């Protein structure tokens, strides 16, 4: 496979930040080098961590060609317009406030089970999904609330789903970890890590099939598969990288590397922690981007998505990001070093975007506060809606087991079970 | 040779002519396709020529029996003079069904290992890649879990894939996707996405293929909510079930058997689709109900000849639908004969027979005169040695003994 999209460039790097493990983390950022975006001071190259066994010692890395080109092409120095800025801001605020509200509701006993919050990672979701059309597909993991919101699923429906009400996007049957929306092409919501990646590959295959076999004009839907660093040690990830590159499927694999898989540090679990490097091994470009910077993510996202849409194949994007809360609301989060948390709290993507908007006079304090208020009201409405929605009735229990309920079979009386009126009422003995 | 047709709805007649290794006499095929939901096609079929791959050790010269099946002429059924049908092997019947469905609906596609250029390890997809292209008949890398998941994702987004496991046992690697996604996603998405996949492949105990290639996964998959399982056993029901499975909106697992691919039979020229949920009446009888599926059907029919000679009149039902069970056909039979024998190739523990025993006991306990007897394979990884392998699965002699004991 050609590696034409990868190019060796010298990166500007930052030093390894402190981690709870005694090994310094390799944390260099190879996204855009646009000075206006850098929220960290540029510092001289630090060498890689010594324990990376097989890696080369040369400080070269694969970066997408086009990221470099794009910098030169932009007419103004700004990466976004005011409208775009406000849209991005609103989306990230929606994600943040929603997750905070979830935590509140959880501790008040309105939602149960495993709830995984996305605080701190909003830049990735907003950065990628805001480039998608409605027909494009998004596949996520159990940390999927914000992906759903970014894709367009109304906050009411997501909140209802979390409360387990019949008005939820999945009728209360999915829950926090299984958000689906046919209308907005959100293909889930998967509880086991890695099992959504083949589904995403299938959606991309479908898109290619429609274009090449069914010859549908304009069938260029792109699929985004979001998953974490822990998933990158899972077989399904590699199998799908292979198939996607082999058939040039229109998919972007987005790794949300937040450095922790519950309590397992990425470094302790992975022989070579640089996930982006695994892309070129399969014949696709691998890009590492600062996932706490929504504008950098956007640059990379735009190119990766357009690449897929043009039919040039998949891309692997590793976003280095961080979750401010524990793995789930049940996680005491004792293992992570407070210094590490503080470091990343200082790189809060929302704060960073705000600063960018103010510095470049793209928005005023009042405008942003107005957006904050709007989102708060939206969420209050969502909670109220969810509170008042009915719980699913007994009759709903068996309704969606089969798309064709004849699958329940023929009963002793010769009729299909689903024809029994007691069956639909939920009182039949099955 | 005696040919007959049955007028009973949801039952087909199996007319058996005399001995083994006897070329089937030309039969006149006549039947009607009744479109009413409950009826299966009424057919007349010749004796399925015993495949040479069946265990020849049990072939013994038999006394001539003119007719092992009770005949019931039904005058209400007019015999239409339709075309005589055509003969083919079971794998060709599967291919025919597959090809017809692929022509009918361009969203139907196949994916699996060696299904394209190689034509399928058992030639079920031979020639299809040339005809439909490499994307519609997709040769996948060896990654069962992922390409099964890929098929599921494609199904969620509008395609109708048929996922082939080169051997059913390989689908154990895809268990995650089959259980978690295939079975569940329609439910957890609140009904938003349907998953019309067909997962098919050869399974069962073959000819000294070794333990891992001789697995019966129907027992492993049967608890998964949201899927249907069917097992084909003749060219006729293979084609019909393949077409039905492809047209179904539910995920269906179609179990084929390695040793049955070369079965030859005559099937109708007209298009037909069978019901996924119905069982097939193979041989009506009065004394005992024998429930079976897939390859064991042939062992049962072999035993039936012996039993008939000894004066018994077994009713043989090929349950075909492993999940859900057709309790109507089974129930009617139990109410008639009051004795049940289940013959299956599944393992003893937790197999289809175990579930069937439970279902019959729950629903028809009052109609039973004797406890249900279930003959299954031994709980043993299938040995390589031919003799050991033979003792692992149920043989006709055991069936005869079981019926004799049951009918005392």
Short mmCIF file of C-alpha atoms in Angstrom, two decimals, chain A residues 171 173 392-408 417-418 420 422-430, chain B residues 186-187 191 225-226:
data_model
loop_
_atom_site.label_atom_id
_atom_site.label_comp_id
_atom_site.label_asym_id
_atom_site.label_seq_id
_atom_site.Cartn_x
_atom_site.Cartn_y
_atom_site.Cartn_z
CA UNK A 171 -37.15 3.72 24.22
CA UNK A 173 -33.98 -0.10 26.30
CA UNK A 392 -41.85 1.83 29.65
CA UNK A 393 -44.91 -0.38 30.14
CA UNK A 394 -44.84 -4.14 30.44
CA UNK A 395 -46.08 -4.51 26.90
CA UNK A 396 -42.88 -2.99 25.61
CA UNK A 397 -40.75 -5.80 26.93
CA UNK A 398 -40.81 -8.09 23.91
CA UNK A 399 -41.61 -5.64 21.18
CA UNK A 400 -38.20 -5.08 19.73
CA UNK A 401 -36.59 -8.47 20.18
CA UNK A 402 -37.21 -9.24 16.53
CA UNK A 403 -37.70 -6.92 13.63
CA UNK A 404 -40.11 -9.52 12.34
CA UNK A 405 -41.96 -10.87 15.39
CA UNK A 406 -42.74 -14.09 13.58
CA UNK A 407 -39.35 -15.01 14.98
CA UNK A 408 -41.02 -15.90 18.25
CA UNK A 417 -47.07 -16.25 19.04
CA UNK A 418 -47.00 -12.61 18.09
CA UNK A 420 -51.74 -13.62 20.47
CA UNK A 422 -51.78 -11.26 25.33
CA UNK A 423 -48.37 -11.32 23.75
CA UNK A 424 -48.46 -7.71 22.73
CA UNK A 425 -49.83 -6.80 26.11
CA UNK A 426 -46.88 -8.50 27.68
CA UNK A 427 -48.90 -10.95 29.69
CA UNK A 428 -48.56 -14.04 27.53
CA UNK A 429 -46.38 -16.81 28.73
CA UNK A 430 -43.54 -17.25 26.30
CA UNK B 186 -32.41 -4.24 17.27
CA UNK B 187 -33.48 -4.28 20.87
CA UNK B 191 -36.20 -0.99 17.23
CA UNK B 225 -32.23 -13.59 22.16
CA UNK B 226 -33.01 -11.95 18.89
#
